[in-house]
XYZ file of C-alpha atoms in Angstrom:
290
model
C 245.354 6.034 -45.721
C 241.940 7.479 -47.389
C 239.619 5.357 -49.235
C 236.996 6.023 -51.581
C 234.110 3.784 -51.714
C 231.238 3.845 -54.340
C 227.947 2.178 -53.894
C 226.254 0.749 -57.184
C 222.886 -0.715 -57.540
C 222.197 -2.664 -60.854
C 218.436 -3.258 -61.753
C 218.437 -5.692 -64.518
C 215.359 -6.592 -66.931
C 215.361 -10.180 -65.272
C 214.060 -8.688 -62.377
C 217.718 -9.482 -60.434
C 219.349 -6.589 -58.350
C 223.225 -6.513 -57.958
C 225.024 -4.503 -55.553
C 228.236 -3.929 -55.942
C 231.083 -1.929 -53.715
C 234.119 -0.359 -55.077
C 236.937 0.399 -53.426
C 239.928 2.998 -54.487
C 242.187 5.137 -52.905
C 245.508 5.679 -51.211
C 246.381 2.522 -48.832
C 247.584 3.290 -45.283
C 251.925 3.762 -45.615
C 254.153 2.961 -43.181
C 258.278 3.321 -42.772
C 260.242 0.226 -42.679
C 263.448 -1.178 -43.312
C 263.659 -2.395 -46.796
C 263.651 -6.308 -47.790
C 262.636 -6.609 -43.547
C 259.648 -9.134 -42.927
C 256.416 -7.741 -41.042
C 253.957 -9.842 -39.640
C 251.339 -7.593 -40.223
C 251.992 -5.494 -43.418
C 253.678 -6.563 -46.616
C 256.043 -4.527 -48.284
C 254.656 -2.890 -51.387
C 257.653 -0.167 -52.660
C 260.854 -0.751 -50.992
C 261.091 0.837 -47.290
C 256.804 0.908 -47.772
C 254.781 -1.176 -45.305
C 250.953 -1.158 -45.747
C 249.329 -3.419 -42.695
C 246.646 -5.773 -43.754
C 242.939 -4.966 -43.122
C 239.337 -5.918 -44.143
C 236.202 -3.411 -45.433
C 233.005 -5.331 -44.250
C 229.999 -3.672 -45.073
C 226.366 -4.742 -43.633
C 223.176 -4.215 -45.808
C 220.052 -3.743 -44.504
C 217.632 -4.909 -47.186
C 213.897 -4.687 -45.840
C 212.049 -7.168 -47.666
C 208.509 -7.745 -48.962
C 207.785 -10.351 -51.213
C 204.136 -9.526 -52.805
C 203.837 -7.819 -48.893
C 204.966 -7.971 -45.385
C 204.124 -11.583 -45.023
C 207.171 -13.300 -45.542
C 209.225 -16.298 -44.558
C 212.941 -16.739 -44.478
C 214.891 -20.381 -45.668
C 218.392 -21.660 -46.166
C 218.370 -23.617 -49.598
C 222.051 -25.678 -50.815
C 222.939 -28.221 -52.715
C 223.290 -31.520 -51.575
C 224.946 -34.575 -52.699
C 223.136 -38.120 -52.287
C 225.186 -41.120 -51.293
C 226.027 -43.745 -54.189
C 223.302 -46.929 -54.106
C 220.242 -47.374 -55.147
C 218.667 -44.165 -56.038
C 222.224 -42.875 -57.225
C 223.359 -45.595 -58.608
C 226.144 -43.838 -61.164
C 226.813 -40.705 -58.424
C 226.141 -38.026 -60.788
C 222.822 -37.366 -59.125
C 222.706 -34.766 -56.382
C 219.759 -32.521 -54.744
C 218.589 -29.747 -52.947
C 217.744 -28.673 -49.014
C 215.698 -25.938 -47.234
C 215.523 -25.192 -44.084
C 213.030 -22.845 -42.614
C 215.166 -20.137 -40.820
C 211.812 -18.618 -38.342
C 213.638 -16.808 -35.710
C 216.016 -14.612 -35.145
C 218.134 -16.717 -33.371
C 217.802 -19.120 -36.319
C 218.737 -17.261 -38.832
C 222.170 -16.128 -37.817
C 223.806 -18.072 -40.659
C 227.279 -18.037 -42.460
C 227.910 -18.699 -46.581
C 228.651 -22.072 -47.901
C 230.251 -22.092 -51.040
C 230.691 -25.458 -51.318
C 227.145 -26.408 -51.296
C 225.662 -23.124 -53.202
C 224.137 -21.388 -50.185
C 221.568 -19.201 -51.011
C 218.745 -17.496 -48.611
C 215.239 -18.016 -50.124
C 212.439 -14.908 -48.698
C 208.932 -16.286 -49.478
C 205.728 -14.577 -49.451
C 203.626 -16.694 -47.026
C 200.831 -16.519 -48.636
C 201.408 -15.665 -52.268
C 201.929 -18.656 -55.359
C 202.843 -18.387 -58.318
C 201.582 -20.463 -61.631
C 203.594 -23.863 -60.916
C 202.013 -23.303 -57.161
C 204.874 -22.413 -55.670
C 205.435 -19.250 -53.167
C 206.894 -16.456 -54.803
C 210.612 -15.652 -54.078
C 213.289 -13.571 -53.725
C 217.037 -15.266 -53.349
C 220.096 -13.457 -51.735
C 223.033 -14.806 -53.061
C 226.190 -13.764 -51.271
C 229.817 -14.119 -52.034
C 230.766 -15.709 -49.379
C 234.350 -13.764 -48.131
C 235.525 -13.435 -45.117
C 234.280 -12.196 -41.943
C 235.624 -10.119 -38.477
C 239.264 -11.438 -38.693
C 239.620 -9.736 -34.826
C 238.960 -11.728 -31.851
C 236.291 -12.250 -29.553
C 237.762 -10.579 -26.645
C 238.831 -7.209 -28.658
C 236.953 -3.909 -28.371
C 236.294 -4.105 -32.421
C 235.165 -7.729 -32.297
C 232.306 -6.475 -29.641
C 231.424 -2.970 -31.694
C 231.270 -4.723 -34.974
C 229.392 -8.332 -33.945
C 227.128 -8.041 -36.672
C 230.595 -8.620 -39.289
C 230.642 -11.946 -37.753
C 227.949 -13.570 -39.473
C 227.125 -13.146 -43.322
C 223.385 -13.159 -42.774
C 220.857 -11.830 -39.614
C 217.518 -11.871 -39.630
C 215.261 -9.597 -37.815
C 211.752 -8.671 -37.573
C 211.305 -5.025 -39.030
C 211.681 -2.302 -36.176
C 211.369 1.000 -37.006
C 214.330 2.179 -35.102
C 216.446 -0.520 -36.104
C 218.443 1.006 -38.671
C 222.348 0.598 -37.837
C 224.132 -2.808 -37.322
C 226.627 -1.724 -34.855
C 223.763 0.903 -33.471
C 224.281 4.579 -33.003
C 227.072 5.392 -32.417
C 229.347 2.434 -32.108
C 232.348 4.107 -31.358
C 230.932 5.508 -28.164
C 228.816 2.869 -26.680
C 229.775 -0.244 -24.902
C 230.099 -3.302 -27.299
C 227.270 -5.560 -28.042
C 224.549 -3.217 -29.539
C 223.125 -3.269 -32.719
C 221.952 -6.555 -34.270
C 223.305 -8.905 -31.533
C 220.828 -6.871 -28.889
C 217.788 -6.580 -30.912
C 218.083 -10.953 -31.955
C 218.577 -11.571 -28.219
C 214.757 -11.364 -28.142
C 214.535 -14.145 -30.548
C 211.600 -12.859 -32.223
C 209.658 -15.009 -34.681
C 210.132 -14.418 -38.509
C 207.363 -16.827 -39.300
C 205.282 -15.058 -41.672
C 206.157 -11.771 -40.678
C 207.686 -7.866 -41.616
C 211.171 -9.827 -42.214
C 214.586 -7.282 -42.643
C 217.821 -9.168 -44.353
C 221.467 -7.930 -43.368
C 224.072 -9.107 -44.800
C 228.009 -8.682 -44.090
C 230.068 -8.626 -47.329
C 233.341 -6.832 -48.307
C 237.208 -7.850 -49.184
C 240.057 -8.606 -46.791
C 242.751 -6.879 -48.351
C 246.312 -8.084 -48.140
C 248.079 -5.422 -49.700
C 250.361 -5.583 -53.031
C 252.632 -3.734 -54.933
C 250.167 -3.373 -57.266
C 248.422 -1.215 -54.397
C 250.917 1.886 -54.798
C 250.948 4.698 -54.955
C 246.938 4.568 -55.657
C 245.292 1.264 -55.971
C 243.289 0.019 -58.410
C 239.395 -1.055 -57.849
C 238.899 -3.802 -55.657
C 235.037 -5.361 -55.534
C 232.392 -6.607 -53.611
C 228.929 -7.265 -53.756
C 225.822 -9.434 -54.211
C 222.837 -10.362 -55.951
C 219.332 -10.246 -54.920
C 217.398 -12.377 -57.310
C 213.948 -13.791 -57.980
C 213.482 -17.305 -57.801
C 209.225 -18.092 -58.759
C 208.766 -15.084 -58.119
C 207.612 -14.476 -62.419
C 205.868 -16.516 -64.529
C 208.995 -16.118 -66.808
C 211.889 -14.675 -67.418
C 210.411 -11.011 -68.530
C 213.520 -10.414 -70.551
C 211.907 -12.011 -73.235
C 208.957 -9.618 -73.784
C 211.086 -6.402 -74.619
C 210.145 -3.398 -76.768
C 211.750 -3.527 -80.734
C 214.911 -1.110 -80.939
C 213.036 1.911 -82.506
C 215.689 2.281 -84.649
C 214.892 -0.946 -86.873
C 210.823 -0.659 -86.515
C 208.702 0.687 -89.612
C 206.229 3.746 -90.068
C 202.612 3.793 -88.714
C 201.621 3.699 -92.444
C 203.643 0.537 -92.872
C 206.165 2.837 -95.403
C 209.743 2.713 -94.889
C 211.061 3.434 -91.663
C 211.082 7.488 -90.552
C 208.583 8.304 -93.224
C 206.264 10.736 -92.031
C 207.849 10.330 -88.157
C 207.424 6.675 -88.193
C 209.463 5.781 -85.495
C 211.915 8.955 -84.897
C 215.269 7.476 -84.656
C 216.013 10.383 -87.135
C 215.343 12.999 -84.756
C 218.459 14.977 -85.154
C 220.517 16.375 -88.041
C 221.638 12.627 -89.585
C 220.130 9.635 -90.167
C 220.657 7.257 -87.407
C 218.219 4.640 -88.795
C 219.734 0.405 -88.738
C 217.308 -0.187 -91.739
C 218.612 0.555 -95.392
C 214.938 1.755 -96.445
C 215.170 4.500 -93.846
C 212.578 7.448 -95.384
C 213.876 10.310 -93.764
C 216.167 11.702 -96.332
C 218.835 12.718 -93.899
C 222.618 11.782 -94.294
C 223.910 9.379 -92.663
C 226.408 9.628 -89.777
């Protein structure tokens, strides 16, 4: 097989980041009888058996919420018993858990109960006196399908936990370490956490294992489609307000400086070119329009 992957970072005027993985290419093909059943690989064109697989990426997002001071929590929803202070069980709440080691914050996704992980600045509030925040929002998938004994399982251990936590190392760049095909298993993130180091209020660097586990289709041949992965990295008190709100006018619907019709003189310039690309019926620049 050969793959394509592309990596795409969204910066949105909300102050949210998305990352999002694509996938593409030409799926692994293997020989088979036709109609036969495989264990291990449907059959997506007659005679064509593709085995099943998973992409798991790791990002290595090195935080710093208003600067390197920073604290790392588990936040979900949680439900509240029927009785007295939910007396028609429509009420529910919220958790968080201070994650402030290493060891601590080796954590898996919950999407039942909306698990999210909340980076604070320790020392920084914003104006309802609340830290400021960043919250990584994953998509929850699934992880290392290959078992704890196997040579993969022990070269890719950080793909068996959604989220580590580690205290910012310079030379702590890979998950699997250098070179994890030649190196015996257990380097990379499980090595550097074994020290347990505290993430209380300090230099605090998020990875995080997403990616799909592909069960082929027919669909899939000869070249499949886009399949995607990702998640979102967004602020939570860490603005005033949403700064979406506070956006420049479209220049082409604004008037002149002169407070003439729109274009006149150079106003705003939306009428740059050739024609008149102006929204607003009194546009002044005598140009025709496209």
């Amino acid at each position: 097989g050969n793959y394509d992957y592309g990596f795409f970072w969204y910066f949105y005027l909300d102050g949210s980041i998305q990352v999002e993985a694509k996938a593409t290419g030409i799926v692994f093909a293997g020989a088979g009888e036709p109609g036969s059943e495989n264990p291990h690989a449907p059959e997506i064109a007659p005679g064509i058996f593709t085995p099943i697989h998973q992409h798991l990426f790791c990002a290595r997002i090195d935080v710093a919420i208003d600067g390197e001071d920073n604290t790392l929590h588990e936040v979900e929803a949680v439900g509240i018993p029927m009785g007295p202070k939910n007396p028609y069980g429509n009420a529910f709440t919220w958790s968080e858990t201070q994650l402030a080691s290493e060891q601590q914050a080796q954590r898996l996704a919950n999407g039942l109960a909306g698990r999210v992980w909340e980076v604070r600045s320790a020392h920084r509030k914003n104006y309802v006196g609340k830290p400021t925040a960043y919250w990584l929002i994953p998509e929850g998938r699934a992880l290392l399908a290959a078992q704890p004994g196997s040579t993969v399982h022990g070269r890719a251990n950080f793909a068996t936990k959604h989220l580590w936590g580690t205290q910012y190392a310079p030379e702590e760049l890979y998950p699997a370490g250098f070179y994890p095909n030649a190196h015996a298993p257990g380097a990379g993130l499980p090595a550097w956490t074994a020290a347990d180091r505290s993430l209380d209020g300090e230099d605090i660097v998020l990875w995080h294992t997403f990616g799909p586990t592909h069960i082929p289709r027919t669909e899939d041949w000869p070249i499949m489609p886009v399949d995607y992965s990702g998640f979102w990295f967004k602020p939570h008190g860490f603005l005033d307000q949403n700064p979406a709100m506070d956006l420049p006018e479209d220049a082409r619907a604004c008037g002149s400086a002169a407070g003439g019709a729109c274009c006149t003189d150079g106003g705003c310039g939306c009428c740059s070119g050739e024609n008149c690309r102006c929204g607003s019926a009194n546009c002044g620049c005598g140009k025709p329009r496209t």
